[in-house]
PDB file of C-alpha atoms in Angstrom:
ATOM      1  CA  MET A  12      45.159  10.949  10.565  1.00 61.00           C
ATOM      2  CA  ALA A  13      43.784   8.541  13.742  1.00 80.00           C
ATOM      3  CA  VAL A  14      44.403   5.252  12.419  1.00 89.00           C
ATOM      4  CA  ARG A  15      44.436   2.483  15.691  1.00 92.00           C
ATOM      5  CA  HIS A  16      43.792  -1.289  16.012  1.00 94.00           C
ATOM      6  CA  ARG A  17      42.864  -4.059  17.789  1.00 96.00           C
ATOM      7  CA  LEU A  18      42.692  -7.743  17.277  1.00 97.00           C
ATOM      8  CA  ILE A  19      39.084  -9.115  18.709  1.00 97.00           C
ATOM      9  CA  SER A  20      39.160 -12.650  19.754  1.00 96.00           C
ATOM     10  CA  THR A  21      36.437 -13.559  17.116  1.00 96.00           C
ATOM     11  CA  SER A  22      35.326 -13.440  13.334  1.00 95.00           C
ATOM     12  CA  PRO A  23      34.700 -10.339  11.642  1.00 96.00           C
ATOM     13  CA  ARG A  24      30.946 -11.692  11.383  1.00 95.00           C
ATOM     14  CA  SER A  25      30.484 -11.180  15.396  1.00 95.00           C
ATOM     15  CA  VAL A  26      31.877  -7.848  15.104  1.00 97.00           C
ATOM     16  CA  TRP A  27      29.657  -7.012  12.100  1.00 97.00           C
ATOM     17  CA  THR A  28      26.825  -8.116  14.032  1.00 96.00           C
ATOM     18  CA  VAL A  29      27.386  -5.176  16.527  1.00 96.00           C
ATOM     19  CA  LEU A  30      28.142  -2.873  13.543  1.00 96.00           C
ATOM     20  CA  GLU A  31      24.912  -3.115  11.992  1.00 95.00           C
ATOM     21  CA  ASP A  32      23.036  -2.929  14.876  1.00 93.00           C
ATOM     22  CA  GLY A  33      22.472   0.580  14.784  1.00 89.00           C
ATOM     23  CA  THR A  34      20.866   0.895  18.603  1.00 89.00           C
ATOM     24  CA  ARG A  35      24.403  -0.439  20.072  1.00 92.00           C
ATOM     25  CA  TYR A  36      26.104   2.738  18.717  1.00 90.00           C
ATOM     26  CA  ALA A  37      26.105   3.979  21.602  1.00 88.00           C
ATOM     27  CA  GLU A  38      27.845   1.037  23.453  1.00 92.00           C
ATOM     28  CA  TRP A  39      30.626   0.731  22.108  1.00 92.00           C
ATOM     29  CA  VAL A  40      31.152   4.873  20.613  1.00 89.00           C
ATOM     30  CA  VAL A  41      32.745   6.756  23.090  1.00 86.00           C
ATOM     31  CA  GLY A  42      31.058  10.310  24.124  1.00 80.00           C
ATOM     32  CA  THR A  43      27.548   9.196  22.871  1.00 82.00           C
ATOM     33  CA  SER A  44      25.160   8.482  25.653  1.00 80.00           C
ATOM     34  CA  SER A  45      22.231   6.970  23.858  1.00 82.00           C
ATOM     35  CA  SER A  46      21.877   6.409  19.996  1.00 86.00           C
ATOM     36  CA  LYS A  47      18.809   5.428  17.346  1.00 88.00           C
ATOM     37  CA  PRO A  48      18.518   5.188  13.745  1.00 88.00           C
ATOM     38  CA  VAL A  49      17.234   7.975  12.453  1.00 93.00           C
ATOM     39  CA  HIS A  50      16.791   6.887   8.967  1.00 93.00           C
ATOM     40  CA  GLY A  51      17.309   4.478   6.853  1.00 95.00           C
ATOM     41  CA  HIS A  52      17.706   1.311   7.224  1.00 95.00           C
ATOM     42  CA  TRP A  53      21.160   1.080   9.130  1.00 94.00           C
ATOM     43  CA  PRO A  54      24.090   0.722   7.825  1.00 95.00           C
ATOM     44  CA  GLN A  55      22.881   0.946   4.164  1.00 96.00           C
ATOM     45  CA  LEU A  56      24.543   3.290   2.296  1.00 96.00           C
ATOM     46  CA  GLY A  57      23.086   7.435   3.318  1.00 97.00           C
ATOM     47  CA  SER A  58      21.209   5.932   6.306  1.00 97.00           C
ATOM     48  CA  ALA A  59      22.066   7.704   9.906  1.00 96.00           C
ATOM     49  CA  ILE A  60      21.997   7.162  12.942  1.00 94.00           C
ATOM     50  CA  GLY A  61      21.107  10.392  16.316  1.00 91.00           C
ATOM     51  CA  TYR A  62      22.800  10.077  19.267  1.00 87.00           C
ATOM     52  CA  GLU A  63      23.264  12.146  22.310  1.00 84.00           C
ATOM     53  CA  VAL A  64      26.521  14.036  23.958  1.00 80.00           C
ATOM     54  CA  ARG A  65      26.465  14.926  27.371  1.00 77.00           C
ATOM     55  CA  LEU A  66      28.862  17.159  28.975  1.00 73.00           C
ATOM     56  CA  GLY A  67      27.715  17.812  32.403  1.00 77.00           C
ATOM     57  CA  PRO A  68      24.182  19.322  32.156  1.00 84.00           C
ATOM     58  CA  LEU A  69      24.548  20.093  28.395  1.00 79.00           C
ATOM     59  CA  ARG A  70      22.991  18.114  25.844  1.00 81.00           C
ATOM     60  CA  LEU A  71      24.302  17.990  21.914  1.00 81.00           C
ATOM     61  CA  THR A  72      22.399  15.802  19.751  1.00 86.00           C
ATOM     62  CA  ASN A  73      24.695  15.123  16.748  1.00 88.00           C
ATOM     63  CA  GLU A  74      23.703  12.391  13.668  1.00 92.00           C
ATOM     64  CA  THR A  75      26.400  10.045  12.034  1.00 94.00           C
ATOM     65  CA  VAL A  76      25.823   9.297   8.514  1.00 96.00           C
ATOM     66  CA  VAL A  77      26.700   6.097   6.496  1.00 97.00           C
ATOM     67  CA  ARG A  78      28.666   6.761   3.800  1.00 97.00           C
ATOM     68  CA  ARG A  79      30.200   3.958   2.523  1.00 98.00           C
ATOM     69  CA  CYS A  80      29.469   0.450   3.426  1.00 97.00           C
ATOM     70  CA  VAL A  81      30.843  -3.568   2.660  1.00 97.00           C
ATOM     71  CA  PRO A  82      28.703  -5.569   4.624  1.00 96.00           C
ATOM     72  CA  GLY A  83      30.779  -8.141   7.078  1.00 96.00           C
ATOM     73  CA  GLU A  84      34.229  -5.990   5.977  1.00 97.00           C
ATOM     74  CA  ALA A  85      34.257  -2.079   5.986  1.00 98.00           C
ATOM     75  CA  LEU A  86      32.137   1.030   7.464  1.00 97.00           C
ATOM     76  CA  GLU A  87      32.623   4.381   6.217  1.00 97.00           C
ATOM     77  CA  LEU A  88      31.311   7.062   8.283  1.00 96.00           C
ATOM     78  CA  GLU A  89      30.210  10.532   8.517  1.00 95.00           C
ATOM     79  CA  ALA A  90      30.495  11.637  12.143  1.00 91.00           C
ATOM     80  CA  LYS A  91      28.808  15.315  12.487  1.00 89.00           C
ATOM     81  CA  ALA A  92      30.029  17.379  15.262  1.00 80.00           C
ATOM     82  CA  GLY A  93      27.709  21.151  15.155  1.00 78.00           C
ATOM     83  CA  PRO A  94      29.698  24.108  14.809  1.00 77.00           C
ATOM     84  CA  LEU A  95      32.690  21.986  15.011  1.00 77.00           C
ATOM     85  CA  GLY A  96      32.433  19.876  11.259  1.00 85.00           C
ATOM     86  CA  THR A  97      32.503  16.331  10.297  1.00 90.00           C
ATOM     87  CA  ALA A  98      34.624  13.637  10.596  1.00 89.00           C
ATOM     88  CA  ARG A  99      35.289  10.722   8.452  1.00 93.00           C
ATOM     89  CA  ILE A 100      35.431   7.317  10.549  1.00 93.00           C
ATOM     90  CA  ALA A 101      36.481   4.283   8.697  1.00 96.00           C
ATOM     91  CA  ILE A 102      36.115   0.926  10.426  1.00 97.00           C
ATOM     92  CA  GLU A 103      37.735  -2.377   8.345  1.00 98.00           C
ATOM     93  CA  LEU A 104      37.598  -6.010   9.371  1.00 98.00           C
ATOM     94  CA  ARG A 105      40.123  -8.240   8.143  1.00 98.00           C
ATOM     95  CA  PRO A 106      39.732 -12.217   8.879  1.00 97.00           C
ATOM     96  CA  TRP A 107      42.607 -12.665  11.567  1.00 97.00           C
ATOM     97  CA  GLY A 108      42.922 -16.577  11.910  1.00 95.00           C
ATOM     98  CA  ASP A 109      39.799 -17.313  13.575  1.00 93.00           C
ATOM     99  CA  HIS A 110      39.890 -13.301  14.768  1.00 97.00           C
ATOM    100  CA  CYS A 111      39.146 -10.082  14.109  1.00 98.00           C
ATOM    101  CA  LEU A 112      41.322  -7.469  13.055  1.00 98.00           C
ATOM    102  CA  VAL A 113      39.647  -4.362  13.710  1.00 98.00           C
ATOM    103  CA  VAL A 114      41.269  -1.098  11.594  1.00 97.00           C
ATOM    104  CA  VAL A 115      40.493   2.532  12.400  1.00 96.00           C
ATOM    105  CA  ASP A 116      41.403   5.864  10.801  1.00 94.00           C
ATOM    106  CA  GLU A 117      39.481   8.603  11.686  1.00 90.00           C
ATOM    107  CA  HIS A 118      40.407  12.543  10.340  1.00 86.00           C
ATOM    108  CA  PRO A 119      38.686  15.621  10.171  1.00 85.00           C
ATOM    109  CA  LEU A 120      36.443  16.822   6.854  1.00 85.00           C
ATOM    110  CA  ARG A 121      34.858  19.677   6.951  1.00 85.00           C
ATOM    111  CA  GLY A 122      34.547  22.791   9.345  1.00 82.00           C
ATOM    112  CA  ALA A 123      36.779  23.775  11.986  1.00 76.00           C
ATOM    113  CA  GLY A 124      37.876  20.483  13.044  1.00 71.00           C
ATOM    114  CA  GLY A 125      40.033  20.777   9.751  1.00 71.00           C
ATOM    115  CA  ALA A 126      41.468  23.723  11.160  1.00 72.00           C
ATOM    116  CA  LEU A 127      41.839  22.887  14.413  1.00 73.00           C
ATOM    117  CA  HIS A 128      43.600  19.538  14.208  1.00 72.00           C
ATOM    118  CA  ASN A 129      46.928  19.659  14.805  1.00 73.00           C
ATOM    119  CA  VAL A 130      48.677  16.942  17.404  1.00 79.00           C
ATOM    120  CA  ALA A 131      47.378  17.359  20.790  1.00 78.00           C
ATOM    121  CA  VAL A 132      43.736  16.803  18.841  1.00 76.00           C
ATOM    122  CA  GLU A 133      45.263  13.320  16.911  1.00 77.00           C
ATOM    123  CA  ALA A 134      46.636  12.486  20.920  1.00 81.00           C
ATOM    124  CA  LEU A 135      42.742  12.996  21.827  1.00 79.00           C
ATOM    125  CA  ILE A 136      41.491  11.087  19.272  1.00 81.00           C
ATOM    126  CA  GLN A 137      44.205   7.912  20.003  1.00 84.00           C
ATOM    127  CA  ILE A 138      42.695   7.785  23.625  1.00 86.00           C
ATOM    128  CA  ARG A 139      39.453   7.695  22.300  1.00 85.00           C
ATOM    129  CA  HIS A 140      39.626   5.076  19.817  1.00 86.00           C
ATOM    130  CA  ARG A 141      42.230   2.611  22.321  1.00 94.00           C
ATOM    131  CA  ALA A 142      38.646   3.352  24.759  1.00 92.00           C
ATOM    132  CA  MET A 143      36.463   2.504  21.799  1.00 94.00           C
ATOM    133  CA  LEU A 144      38.487  -0.666  20.543  1.00 96.00           C
ATOM    134  CA  ALA A 145      38.234  -1.791  24.022  1.00 96.00           C
ATOM    135  CA  ARG A 146      34.735  -1.639  24.418  1.00 96.00           C
ATOM    136  CA  LEU A 147      33.779  -3.265  21.184  1.00 97.00           C
ATOM    137  CA  ALA A 148      35.792  -5.576  21.668  1.00 97.00           C
ATOM    138  CA  ARG A 149      34.265  -6.199  25.465  1.00 97.00           C
ATOM    139  CA  ILE A 150      30.674  -6.506  23.784  1.00 97.00           C
ATOM    140  CA  CYS A 151      31.921  -8.931  20.943  1.00 96.00           C
ATOM    141  CA  GLU A 152      33.713 -11.051  22.658  1.00 96.00           C
ATOM    142  CA  THR A 153      30.799 -11.252  25.620  1.00 95.00           C
ATOM    143  CA  ASP A 154      28.414 -11.236  22.468  1.00 94.00           C
ATOM    144  CA  ALA A 155      30.111 -14.748  21.051  1.00 90.00           C
ATOM    145  CA  ALA A 156      30.298 -16.257  24.944  1.00 90.00           C
ATOM    146  CA  GLU A 157      26.806 -16.283  25.317  1.00 90.00           C
ATOM    147  CA  ALA A 158      26.226 -17.225  21.610  1.00 85.00           C
ATOM    148  CA  GLU A 159      28.609 -20.165  22.791  1.00 83.00           C
ATOM    149  CA  ARG A 160      27.048 -20.941  26.058  1.00 84.00           C
ATOM    150  CA  ARG A 161      23.448 -21.126  24.358  1.00 82.00           C
ATOM    151  CA  ARG A 162      24.725 -23.464  21.682  1.00 75.00           C
ATOM    152  CA  SER A 163      23.684 -26.845  22.111  1.00 64.00           C
ATOM    153  CA  LEU A 164      26.235 -29.678  24.064  1.00 60.00           C
ATOM    154  CA  GLY A 165      27.746 -31.514  21.232  1.00 58.00           C
ATOM    155  CA  GLN A 166      26.895 -29.356  18.170  1.00 61.00           C
ATOM    156  CA  VAL A 167      29.468 -29.134  15.772  1.00 62.00           C
ATOM    157  CA  VAL A 168      29.904 -25.864  14.117  1.00 60.00           C
ATOM    158  CA  SER A 169      32.093 -24.779  11.580  1.00 61.00           C
ATOM    159  CA  PRO A 170      33.538 -21.560  10.305  1.00 61.00           C
ATOM    160  CA  ALA A 171      31.711 -20.429   7.168  1.00 60.00           C
ATOM    161  CA  PRO A 172      34.353 -19.699   4.399  1.00 59.00           C
ATOM    162  CA  ASP A 173      34.615 -16.210   5.209  1.00 57.00           C
ATOM    163  CA  GLU A 174      34.889 -16.564   8.679  1.00 54.00           C
ATOM    164  CA  GLY A 175      38.990 -16.767   9.055  1.00 54.00           C
ATOM    165  CA  GLY A 176      40.548 -20.346   9.981  1.00 52.00           C
ATOM    166  CA  ALA A 177      42.749 -21.777   7.596  1.00 48.00           C
ATOM    167  CA  ARG A 178      42.695 -21.520   3.896  1.00 44.00           C
ATOM    168  CA  ALA A 179      43.420 -23.883   1.584  1.00 41.00           C
TER     169      ALA A 179
END
């Protein structure tokens, strides 16, 4: 099982805002060149995002379906990879002080991917997740910084009770 984590310097709410925007999937998921919601309302249970993977002149279209969603906390996806089968990708958001600890867990679920899964494939998934989490962090931190710049001078913003910070 490929499990990787990253501490992102923004709130879980800011990270969730990116995850729940189906049009931004290709911005942070490594290997995708474009994405768009194809059915349902992302990220509601059963909704799906279609995406394109380009390998030179070859273009593959697949989709990812939401199998579990706890808004602001967890998103579990089934990514379809054509003849390779499907993979389960679980993304968990944990408040960590004023930041967000993102944990990604991926493993083959159906098809040839499970039969071909080995240490080398696991290493490639780890490399992909490192890049994916770095992209997600950059997007979330940039969005949060932009929101802070747009905020009026002197406006005080206190975190919502579920957004990290000190707890009693």
